[in-house]
Structure formats: C-alpha cells, structure tokens
Short mmCIF file of C-alpha atoms in Angstrom, two decimals:
data_model
loop_
_atom_site.label_atom_id
_atom_site.label_comp_id
_atom_site.label_asym_id
_atom_site.label_seq_id
_atom_site.Cartn_x
_atom_site.Cartn_y
_atom_site.Cartn_z
CA MET A 2 -0.14 0.30 -0.15
CA LYS A 3 2.65 2.28 1.53
CA GLN A 4 4.08 1.53 -1.98
CA SER A 5 1.40 2.00 -4.31
CA THR A 6 0.19 5.47 -2.70
CA PHE A 7 4.54 7.10 -3.38
CA LEU A 8 3.98 6.39 -6.79
CA SER A 9 0.52 7.98 -7.04
CA LEU A 10 1.94 10.70 -4.95
CA ILE A 11 5.63 11.46 -8.02
CA LEU A 12 2.33 11.10 -11.14
CA LEU A 13 0.10 12.95 -9.23
CA VAL A 14 3.01 15.98 -9.73
CA LEU A 15 4.57 14.58 -12.39
CA THR A 16 1.65 15.51 -15.02
CA ALA A 17 1.26 18.85 -12.33
CA PHE A 18 4.13 20.36 -14.70
CA ILE A 19 2.84 18.48 -17.83
CA PRO A 20 0.96 21.93 -18.76
CA LEU A 21 4.09 24.42 -18.12
CA PHE A 22 6.07 21.60 -20.40
CA ALA A 23 4.38 22.31 -22.89
CA GLU A 24 3.77 25.47 -22.85
CA GLY A 25 7.48 25.95 -22.90
CA THR A 26 7.73 24.37 -25.78
CA GLN A 27 4.22 25.82 -27.92
CA GLU A 28 6.25 29.22 -26.73
CA THR A 29 9.25 28.11 -28.30
CA ALA A 30 7.34 27.67 -31.26
CA GLU A 31 6.27 30.76 -31.27
CA THR A 32 9.28 32.57 -30.90
CA GLU A 33 11.33 30.41 -33.79
CA VAL A 34 8.02 32.06 -36.57
CA GLU A 35 8.00 35.75 -34.71
CA LYS A 36 4.76 37.31 -36.62
CA VAL A 37 6.37 41.15 -37.42
CA GLU A 38 4.29 44.62 -38.54
CA LEU A 39 7.02 46.85 -41.01
CA ILE A 40 6.30 50.08 -41.75
CA MET A 41 6.92 51.04 -45.31
CA GLY A 42 6.89 55.15 -46.30
CA SER A 43 6.16 56.33 -49.06
CA TRP A 44 5.54 59.64 -51.72
CA ARG A 45 2.78 58.07 -53.48
CA THR A 46 -0.42 58.75 -52.15
CA ASP A 47 -2.42 58.19 -54.81
CA ASP A 48 -1.39 54.41 -55.06
CA VAL A 49 -2.47 53.00 -51.39
CA GLU A 50 -5.09 51.23 -53.49
CA GLN A 51 -2.59 49.11 -55.55
CA ILE A 52 0.76 49.02 -53.01
CA ASN A 53 -1.43 47.54 -50.42
CA THR A 54 -3.38 44.95 -52.39
CA LEU A 55 1.25 44.04 -53.37
CA LEU A 56 1.36 43.69 -49.50
CA LYS A 57 -0.94 41.95 -49.59
CA MET A 58 -0.15 39.95 -51.81
CA PHE A 59 3.37 39.22 -50.14
CA ASN A 60 1.47 38.31 -47.01
CA LYS A 61 -0.21 35.41 -48.91
CA SER A 62 3.81 33.90 -49.19
CA HIS A 63 4.88 35.18 -45.97
CA PRO A 64 1.67 34.93 -43.82
CA GLU A 65 4.85 36.37 -41.05
CA ILE A 66 5.07 39.80 -41.77
CA THR A 67 2.68 42.22 -42.55
CA ILE A 68 3.69 45.55 -43.70
CA LYS A 69 1.90 48.57 -43.53
CA PHE A 70 1.74 51.06 -46.46
CA GLN A 71 2.01 54.77 -44.95
CA PRO A 72 2.29 58.00 -47.76
CA THR A 73 3.58 61.32 -47.26
CA ASN A 74 2.13 64.54 -48.82
CA PRO A 75 4.22 64.25 -52.47
CA PRO A 76 6.13 67.83 -51.95
CA ASP A 77 6.21 67.55 -47.90
CA TYR A 78 7.97 63.41 -48.45
CA ASN A 79 11.31 64.44 -48.63
CA ALA A 80 11.63 67.13 -45.36
CA THR A 81 9.96 64.90 -42.98
CA LEU A 82 11.40 61.21 -43.47
CA ARG A 83 14.11 62.82 -43.35
CA LEU A 84 13.19 64.41 -39.82
CA GLN A 85 11.94 60.80 -39.62
CA LEU A 86 15.08 58.90 -40.33
CA GLU A 87 17.03 62.33 -37.45
CA SER A 88 14.39 61.51 -34.61
CA GLY A 89 14.66 57.93 -34.37
CA THR A 90 10.71 57.16 -35.91
CA GLY A 91 11.50 56.65 -39.64
CA PRO A 92 10.02 53.72 -41.44
CA ASP A 93 11.73 50.12 -41.21
CA LEU A 94 11.13 50.38 -45.72
CA MET A 95 10.67 53.07 -47.73
CA TYR A 96 10.77 55.45 -51.08
CA ALA A 97 14.23 56.13 -51.98
CA ARG A 98 13.89 59.19 -54.70
CA SER A 99 16.77 58.24 -57.18
CA TYR A 100 19.96 59.51 -57.96
CA THR A 101 20.87 62.99 -55.66
CA THR A 102 18.94 63.18 -53.16
CA GLY A 103 19.06 59.09 -52.42
CA GLN A 104 22.18 59.48 -52.71
CA GLN A 105 22.38 62.29 -49.69
CA LEU A 106 20.06 60.59 -47.30
CA PHE A 107 22.63 56.91 -48.01
CA LYS A 108 25.18 59.52 -47.57
CA ASP A 109 23.79 60.75 -43.58
CA GLY A 110 23.29 57.38 -42.93
CA TYR A 111 19.57 57.00 -43.30
CA PHE A 112 20.37 53.77 -46.44
CA ALA A 113 21.15 51.03 -44.94
CA ASP A 114 23.84 49.19 -47.25
CA LEU A 115 22.28 46.64 -49.57
CA SER A 116 24.25 45.99 -52.09
CA ASP A 117 24.98 41.91 -50.73
CA LEU A 118 20.92 41.61 -51.31
CA GLU A 119 19.98 38.32 -51.93
CA GLY A 120 18.99 38.80 -55.84
CA LEU A 121 20.32 42.11 -56.73
CA LYS A 122 22.90 41.80 -59.03
CA THR A 123 20.84 39.09 -61.35
CA ASN A 124 17.12 40.56 -61.24
CA TYR A 125 18.02 44.15 -62.30
CA SER A 126 20.67 45.35 -65.02
CA ASP A 127 23.61 47.34 -64.23
CA GLY A 128 21.58 50.34 -65.49
CA SER A 129 18.49 50.31 -63.19
CA ARG A 130 21.09 49.62 -59.92
CA ALA A 131 22.03 53.33 -61.13
CA PRO A 132 20.06 55.07 -60.00
CA TRP A 133 20.87 53.64 -56.08
CA THR A 134 24.67 53.05 -56.79
CA ASN A 135 27.24 55.63 -55.14
CA GLU A 136 29.64 56.49 -56.41
CA ASN A 137 31.19 53.69 -54.44
CA GLY A 138 29.42 51.21 -56.07
CA GLN A 139 27.17 50.87 -53.19
CA SER A 140 23.61 49.64 -52.95
CA PHE A 141 21.33 51.50 -50.81
CA ALA A 142 17.53 50.29 -52.50
CA VAL A 143 16.72 48.34 -54.97
CA PRO A 144 14.95 49.27 -57.96
CA PHE A 145 10.24 48.91 -57.87
CA ILE A 146 9.35 51.81 -60.15
CA ALA A 147 10.20 53.55 -64.15
CA VAL A 148 7.53 55.36 -66.06
CA SER A 149 8.78 55.08 -70.27
CA HIS A 150 8.74 59.03 -72.06
CA GLY A 151 7.16 58.92 -75.24
CA ILE A 152 4.56 60.35 -78.31
CA TYR A 153 0.53 59.51 -78.11
CA TYR A 154 -0.69 59.84 -81.72
CA ASN A 155 -3.99 59.70 -82.93
CA LYS A 156 -4.03 56.69 -85.58
CA ASP A 157 -6.78 57.96 -86.77
CA ILE A 158 -5.74 60.81 -88.27
CA PHE A 159 -2.75 59.59 -88.94
CA TYR A 160 -4.79 57.05 -91.28
CA ASP A 161 -7.40 59.31 -93.11
CA LEU A 162 -3.59 61.21 -93.79
CA GLY A 163 -2.21 58.42 -94.99
CA ILE A 164 1.03 59.16 -93.67
CA SER A 165 3.13 56.06 -91.49
CA VAL A 166 4.89 56.49 -87.78
CA PRO A 167 8.02 58.77 -88.47
CA GLU A 168 11.38 56.45 -88.32
CA THR A 169 13.41 59.49 -88.15
CA TRP A 170 13.95 62.84 -86.55
CA GLU A 171 13.37 64.14 -90.13
CA ASN A 172 10.46 62.29 -90.90
CA PHE A 173 8.46 63.54 -88.90
CA LEU A 174 8.42 67.62 -88.73
CA ASN A 175 7.52 66.71 -92.75
CA VAL A 176 4.97 64.72 -91.30
CA CYS A 177 4.45 67.22 -88.57
CA GLU A 178 4.22 69.67 -91.87
CA VAL A 179 1.51 67.31 -93.74
CA ILE A 180 -0.24 67.09 -90.64
CA LYS A 181 -0.76 71.29 -90.30
CA LYS A 182 -0.84 71.73 -94.08
CA ALA A 183 -5.00 69.70 -93.81
CA GLY A 184 -5.58 72.32 -90.41
CA ILE A 185 -4.67 70.08 -87.57
CA ILE A 186 -2.35 71.25 -84.72
CA PRO A 187 1.36 68.33 -85.36
CA VAL A 188 1.94 69.04 -81.93
CA ALA A 189 -0.09 69.61 -78.46
CA ASN A 190 2.86 70.56 -76.39
CA ALA A 191 3.45 74.36 -75.43
CA LEU A 192 4.65 76.65 -72.42
CA GLY A 193 2.81 77.88 -69.70
CA ASP A 194 4.17 74.81 -68.15
CA GLU A 195 7.91 75.10 -68.35
CA TRP A 196 8.55 71.84 -66.65
CA ASP A 197 6.58 70.22 -69.70
CA ILE A 198 8.24 71.28 -72.42
CA ALA A 199 12.03 70.17 -71.10
CA GLU A 200 10.90 66.78 -69.05
CA VAL A 201 8.91 65.62 -71.89
CA VAL A 202 10.11 66.60 -74.65
CA LEU A 203 13.85 67.55 -74.56
CA MET A 204 14.96 64.86 -72.12
CA SER A 205 12.61 62.89 -74.51
CA ILE A 206 14.14 62.98 -77.54
CA ALA A 207 17.43 64.27 -76.00
CA PRO A 208 18.48 59.90 -75.27
CA ASN A 209 19.06 60.26 -79.91
CA PHE A 210 20.51 63.58 -80.33
CA LEU A 211 24.00 62.38 -77.41
CA GLY A 212 23.98 59.32 -78.27
CA GLY A 213 21.80 57.68 -74.84
CA ARG A 214 23.88 56.28 -71.82
CA GLU A 215 27.32 56.89 -72.75
CA GLY A 216 27.01 59.50 -74.86
CA ARG A 217 25.98 61.34 -71.09
CA LEU A 218 27.99 60.23 -69.04
CA ALA A 219 30.61 61.75 -71.98
CA TYR A 220 30.00 64.57 -70.48
CA ASP A 221 30.21 63.76 -67.23
CA THR A 222 33.77 62.74 -67.02
CA GLY A 223 35.22 65.52 -69.29
CA GLU A 224 35.11 63.81 -72.51
CA ARG A 225 32.25 66.33 -74.21
CA GLN A 226 31.07 69.54 -73.32
CA TYR A 227 27.72 70.85 -72.51
CA ASN A 228 28.50 72.71 -75.77
CA ASP A 229 29.71 70.76 -78.14
CA GLU A 230 27.14 69.66 -81.89
CA HIS A 231 25.27 67.07 -80.41
CA VAL A 232 24.16 69.26 -77.91
CA VAL A 233 23.45 72.03 -80.49
CA GLU A 234 21.72 69.86 -82.59
CA LEU A 235 19.60 68.38 -79.82
CA PHE A 236 18.54 72.05 -78.91
CA THR A 237 18.28 73.16 -83.38
CA ALA A 238 15.97 69.98 -82.39
CA MET A 239 13.17 71.72 -79.65
CA GLN A 240 13.98 74.68 -82.31
CA SER A 241 11.43 72.80 -85.15
CA LEU A 242 8.80 71.89 -83.66
CA ALA A 243 8.22 75.79 -82.71
CA PRO A 244 5.49 75.56 -86.38
CA TYR A 245 4.67 73.30 -85.74
CA MET A 246 2.40 73.50 -81.95
CA PRO A 247 -0.30 75.24 -81.10
CA GLN A 248 -1.53 78.49 -81.23
CA GLY A 249 -0.22 80.64 -78.19
CA PHE A 250 1.84 77.77 -76.99
CA GLU A 251 3.63 80.61 -74.94
CA ALA A 252 0.72 80.21 -72.73
CA LEU A 253 -0.76 76.81 -72.69
CA THR A 254 -0.77 74.69 -69.81
CA TYR A 255 0.36 71.72 -69.46
CA ASN A 256 -3.80 70.49 -69.56
CA ASP A 257 -4.19 72.36 -72.28
CA SER A 258 -1.59 69.99 -75.02
CA ASN A 259 -3.30 67.64 -73.07
CA ALA A 260 -7.35 67.71 -73.57
CA LEU A 261 -5.49 69.62 -76.86
CA PHE A 262 -5.41 65.74 -77.95
CA ALA A 263 -7.86 63.87 -76.47
CA THR A 264 -10.45 66.24 -77.73
CA GLY A 265 -8.96 65.36 -81.27
CA GLN A 266 -7.26 68.51 -81.99
CA ALA A 267 -4.34 67.69 -82.29
CA ALA A 268 -1.63 64.66 -83.77
CA MET A 269 0.17 64.42 -81.62
CA TYR A 270 1.64 64.66 -77.83
CA PHE A 271 5.20 63.93 -76.23
CA ASP A 272 3.92 63.02 -73.13
CA GLY A 273 4.69 60.14 -70.43
CA SER A 274 3.67 56.57 -69.66
CA TRP A 275 2.61 58.23 -66.52
CA SER A 276 -0.70 59.85 -68.47
CA LEU A 277 -2.71 56.39 -70.41
CA GLY A 278 -5.42 56.63 -68.05
CA THR A 279 -6.83 59.69 -69.14
CA PHE A 280 -7.27 58.79 -73.12
CA ASN A 281 -9.70 56.21 -71.66
CA ASP A 282 -12.77 58.03 -73.28
CA VAL A 283 -11.43 59.82 -76.46
CA ASP A 284 -13.25 58.34 -78.93
CA PHE A 285 -10.44 57.70 -81.09
CA GLU A 286 -8.22 55.16 -81.86
CA TRP A 287 -4.85 56.36 -80.74
CA ASP A 288 -1.46 54.18 -80.00
CA VAL A 289 1.92 55.58 -79.20
CA MET A 290 5.55 56.05 -80.46
CA ALA A 291 8.85 56.34 -80.04
CA PRO A 292 11.31 60.04 -80.41
CA PRO A 293 12.85 58.62 -83.44
CA ALA A 294 15.96 59.71 -84.21
CA PRO A 295 18.41 61.34 -86.07
CA ALA A 296 18.04 59.55 -90.00
CA ALA A 297 22.47 59.69 -89.29
CA ASN A 298 21.81 57.01 -85.86
CA THR A 299 23.10 54.03 -85.76
CA GLU A 300 21.67 53.14 -82.92
CA ASN A 301 17.61 54.61 -81.46
CA TYR A 302 17.23 55.04 -77.89
CA ILE A 303 14.46 55.50 -75.57
CA CYS A 304 13.52 57.22 -71.44
CA PHE A 305 12.85 54.78 -69.71
CA HIS A 306 13.50 57.25 -66.28
CA PRO A 307 14.28 55.39 -62.65
CA ASP A 308 11.44 56.47 -60.19
CA ALA A 309 10.99 54.70 -57.31
CA GLY A 310 13.81 52.95 -55.65
CA VAL A 311 12.51 50.94 -51.80
CA GLY A 312 15.49 51.20 -49.54
CA MET A 313 16.31 49.98 -45.33
CA ASN A 314 15.88 51.96 -42.99
CA PRO A 315 19.56 50.68 -40.91
CA ALA A 316 17.81 52.28 -37.89
CA THR A 317 14.99 48.72 -38.35
CA LYS A 318 14.67 46.44 -36.00
CA TYR A 319 13.07 43.98 -38.35
CA PRO A 320 16.38 43.60 -40.39
CA GLU A 321 15.95 40.64 -42.18
CA GLN A 322 12.46 40.78 -42.14
CA VAL A 323 12.55 44.25 -44.22
CA LYS A 324 15.51 42.03 -46.57
CA THR A 325 12.80 38.90 -47.10
CA PHE A 326 10.30 41.27 -48.59
CA LEU A 327 13.02 44.17 -51.05
CA THR A 328 14.38 40.43 -51.98
CA TRP A 329 10.63 38.99 -53.45
CA LEU A 330 9.77 41.73 -54.97
CA GLY A 331 12.77 41.40 -57.48
CA SER A 332 11.63 37.56 -57.96
CA LYS A 333 9.66 36.87 -60.78
CA GLU A 334 7.07 35.80 -58.70
CA GLY A 335 7.14 39.93 -56.97
CA ALA A 336 7.79 41.44 -59.92
CA GLN A 337 4.42 40.38 -61.78
CA ILE A 338 2.50 40.46 -58.75
CA LEU A 339 3.83 44.69 -59.54
CA ALA A 340 3.02 44.64 -62.86
CA ASN A 341 -0.87 43.81 -62.20
CA VAL A 342 -1.25 46.17 -59.37
CA LEU A 343 0.26 49.48 -60.43
CA PRO A 344 -1.51 51.91 -62.44
CA SER A 345 -1.50 51.83 -65.99
CA GLY A 346 1.40 53.34 -67.07
CA MET A 347 4.57 52.50 -63.93
CA PHE A 348 6.90 49.45 -65.06
CA PRO A 349 8.15 47.15 -61.89
CA MET A 350 12.62 47.16 -62.97
CA SER A 351 13.20 43.80 -62.85
CA GLU A 352 15.21 42.06 -65.36
CA ASN A 353 12.28 39.29 -65.15
CA SER A 354 9.71 38.90 -67.63
CA VAL A 355 6.24 40.33 -66.99
CA THR A 356 3.05 39.83 -68.22
CA ILE A 357 0.36 43.69 -68.85
CA GLU A 358 -3.00 43.45 -69.67
CA ASN A 359 -4.08 47.30 -71.17
CA ALA A 360 -2.69 46.80 -74.77
CA HIS A 361 -1.16 50.25 -74.08
CA ALA A 362 0.78 50.58 -71.17
CA ASN A 363 2.28 46.95 -72.83
CA SER A 364 2.59 49.35 -75.65
CA PHE A 365 4.73 51.79 -73.94
CA LEU A 366 6.48 49.36 -72.46
CA ALA A 367 7.49 47.66 -75.29
CA LEU A 368 9.35 51.31 -77.11
CA LYS A 369 12.40 50.27 -75.36
CA ASN A 370 12.50 45.49 -76.81
CA ASP A 371 14.35 47.58 -79.45
CA ARG A 372 16.51 50.00 -78.39
CA GLU A 373 18.44 51.03 -74.99
CA THR A 374 17.78 53.24 -72.31
CA ASP A 375 18.39 55.49 -71.09
CA VAL A 376 17.10 58.02 -67.84
CA ARG A 377 15.84 61.51 -67.92
CA TRP A 378 19.29 63.80 -68.85
CA VAL A 379 20.02 65.55 -66.50
CA TRP A 380 18.93 64.15 -63.34
CA PRO A 381 22.08 61.86 -62.35
CA LYS A 382 24.77 64.31 -62.47
CA LEU A 383 23.35 68.47 -62.40
CA LEU A 384 20.05 69.13 -59.89
CA ALA A 385 23.05 69.67 -57.35
CA GLY A 386 24.49 73.22 -58.08
CA SER A 387 22.66 76.18 -58.96
CA PRO A 388 21.45 76.95 -62.20
CA SER A 389 20.84 73.78 -61.95
CA GLY A 390 20.44 71.11 -64.92
CA TYR A 391 17.00 70.91 -65.36
CA ASP A 392 16.16 74.91 -65.14
CA LEU A 393 19.43 75.74 -68.17
CA VAL A 394 17.66 73.29 -70.08
CA MET A 395 13.99 74.37 -69.30
CA ASN A 396 14.91 77.72 -70.20
CA GLY A 397 16.62 77.45 -73.32
CA SER A 398 14.54 75.32 -74.95
CA ILE A 399 12.06 77.75 -74.24
CA ASN A 400 14.14 80.95 -75.93
CA VAL A 401 14.80 78.40 -78.58
CA ILE A 402 11.32 78.00 -79.18
CA SER A 403 10.40 81.23 -77.81
CA GLY A 404 12.74 83.06 -81.19
CA ASN A 405 14.52 83.92 -78.03
CA ILE A 406 18.21 82.40 -78.89
CA THR A 407 19.71 79.88 -81.68
CA PRO A 408 20.65 76.88 -80.97
CA ARG A 409 24.43 77.40 -80.42
CA GLN A 410 23.63 80.48 -77.49
CA ALA A 411 21.37 78.04 -75.67
CA ALA A 412 24.03 75.22 -75.66
CA ASP A 413 26.48 78.40 -75.21
CA ASP A 414 24.64 79.27 -72.09
CA LEU A 415 24.55 75.52 -70.81
CA LYS A 416 27.97 74.92 -70.65
CA ASN A 417 28.75 78.35 -68.36
CA GLY A 418 25.92 77.73 -65.95
CA LEU A 419 27.12 74.54 -65.70
CA ALA A 420 30.95 76.58 -64.64
CA GLN A 421 29.63 77.87 -61.87
CA TRP A 422 29.45 75.14 -60.23
CA TYR A 423 29.95 71.23 -62.38
CA ALA A 424 34.35 70.15 -62.10
CA PRO A 425 32.46 68.94 -65.90
CA ALA A 426 31.12 71.40 -67.81
CA GLN A 427 35.01 73.46 -66.33
CA ASP A 428 37.76 75.42 -69.28
#
C-alpha cells in the first residue's frame, strides 16, 4: 500500500508539471516564427489601394510579415522622411528618390547598404541599379518603379491623312508638315507650364541626340563639352517644333495640351506613360511611338526613367524581414504581381519578364524592346548646383522655341551655367 501510494504521488506531481512543459514548447515554436509588422514610407499617396494589394499578396506567401503602407504628401516627403529618420521614428522601409536626393540620405547614414542583398545583381541590370548606387558602387535601394517617355498619336488622323509612324526625326518633321497643312495641330505641347517642355519633350528626345547612356556619361567625365555639336543639334530639334505647336503655345498649360490631344484637335503629344489613364475614354484610336532619332544615327534610344526605389532603414528592428520583402520584389513572382497592381504606365524594373494586361501600357513598355534605354538627361549629376541643369535646359528650350536665342546660344548658356559649380563643365 505504501509503495502504491508513493507511486501515485509521483504521478500526480509529474501530471501537474506537464502543462508547464507544454506551454514552454508552444512558446518556443511561436518564437521561431515571429510575426512582425513593418512600416513602409512613400510619397505616392495616389497608389494606396494598389500598393496595399501588393503588400497583401506578399503577406500570403510570407504570413509572418505584415507591411503597413504609410505615404506622405508628395511635396513634403523629403523633409518629413529626413525628420523622421533624424528623430529615430522613421519607417522600416521607404521609397528612395533616384540619384542625388537618395544618395545624400545614404551618405548621411539613413539608408542601409544593400549591396549584398540576395538577387539584387541578378534581378536588376547595372543601369537599373545605377540611380541608387553611390560612387563607390554601394547600392542603397532596390529598383522599384520606372516610367517611359514617348509620343502619343491619333491613329485615326494618321490613317485619314495616309501617313505612317515616322522612323527618323527628319521624317517626323515631314509628318508634322502634312498634318499642319490639313488644318490639324501637329504637336499639342506648349510652354505655359515650363517643366513640360523640358521634362517630356527635350528629355524624351535627348538620348537620341546625345548618344544614350554612353553619350551622357561622356559629358559627366569631361570627354565632351556641354556646348558641343550634339547639344546644339538637340536644341535645334527643339527649335524645329515651334511651327507645329498650337497657336498661343506660349501661354497654354500642360492640362491644355492634354485636352488638345484628348479632344482630337492635336495629332501628337509628347508625354510620359504616367498619363495613359487620361485617354481611356477618348472617341478615337490612339497608340504611342518612340521619339524618332536623326537619320544619321546607328542606334535608337528611349527614355525609360527610374521613378522610385525601395530602401531599408538601418535602424529597423527587423532587418531580415525587410530584406525578405526586398528580395521578393525583384523575384519573378514579385515582379509579375507588381506589374499587375501598379497604375497603368508605371512599370517594374526587374529583369524578370512580366505580362501586362493593359494594351497601351504594353505598347509603351515595348518601345524599349529594340532600343537602348537611358534616363532623363539632367537627373544623375546636374540637379545638385545652381543654376541647375534642369533650369538651364528648360530655359534654353523655351527661348529657342520662342525665337529669343539660337540653339548655339542655348548650348553655350548651358555650359556656362553648369561651369559655375560643376567641374566637368569647366574648361
């Protein structure tokens, strides 16, 4: 009896401790698959629905990681993000501006070094990584979204006039002349919003006149001068558009130009892929063409510009989870989902091939299939000083189109303005 009672007591004690061991095992299992919530900062307040869809799709394949999208009013993003990072309240991952702005934040220690991120060098080309790579070759963001430049054209007008898509710049001007003689505005763009003529016209055609990325880099190294014959030819091309722009183009705005094309009053319109949705409901057939190159060119180029990268806050508590998301973005799965959810005209930058359902978005994306790509001419190096390269090419374009100066003067003004602060432009 005594032995039986003793054994019963031992069993009773062991039974009492089983829940404790069980709880300990369960806690260990939960710790191994820790669920975390990351905060993602951005300036794209227009894309909340689309990005939330992307993040939900990521969460399906990585249920342990939830990402909350918290965009900031676009004009306030740079200042707000810096304040957050300086105060230690920055998001875990955030959109990174290309070139100078993003590089400065990296230099100041507010973007983590992602050079060794899995898939970064295999999923993205050198050119795609360049906007988020410093002079030492360190990468601080994953290429995320790009936009393309091109020329919208009214297919009905082209058909009625018996004209084809021009293959050279010279042919483009001939097409403009035919359209003008038919009493139709050839080119809708104007000067009322000054940035328009620089950003969507000059920077659309610049790669073809400067020789793409290699040509642009030759100016940055001092091999070429900013007032050489290529720059003069570029401003000459801008001047040649003046007879084919709308009457009163000096005062018409970007929205006015958009409306001229949308209502069928203008046959062509230089703009970016970001405007695709503007023309969903027009009552004519339209498509997009690449800005044609001079006939003498042996290569054709298209401006395919990086709009945003995504970087990691070096102070995040969850670096491995952030890296998991950044790696997924460039994967075949992530790139295709991104292509599906992005607003029309914004494209993933991964080298993994994607399928886009919107026919016009596919047309824009296809423009780079048989062409080399480059970014907007002044973005990489010419925005940091005063006068900025942006202001100089914008003012030069406006003045040559208005007949105030010659293309040679515009090129000289560009070189002399840059020489005030940019060493490669100095003799």
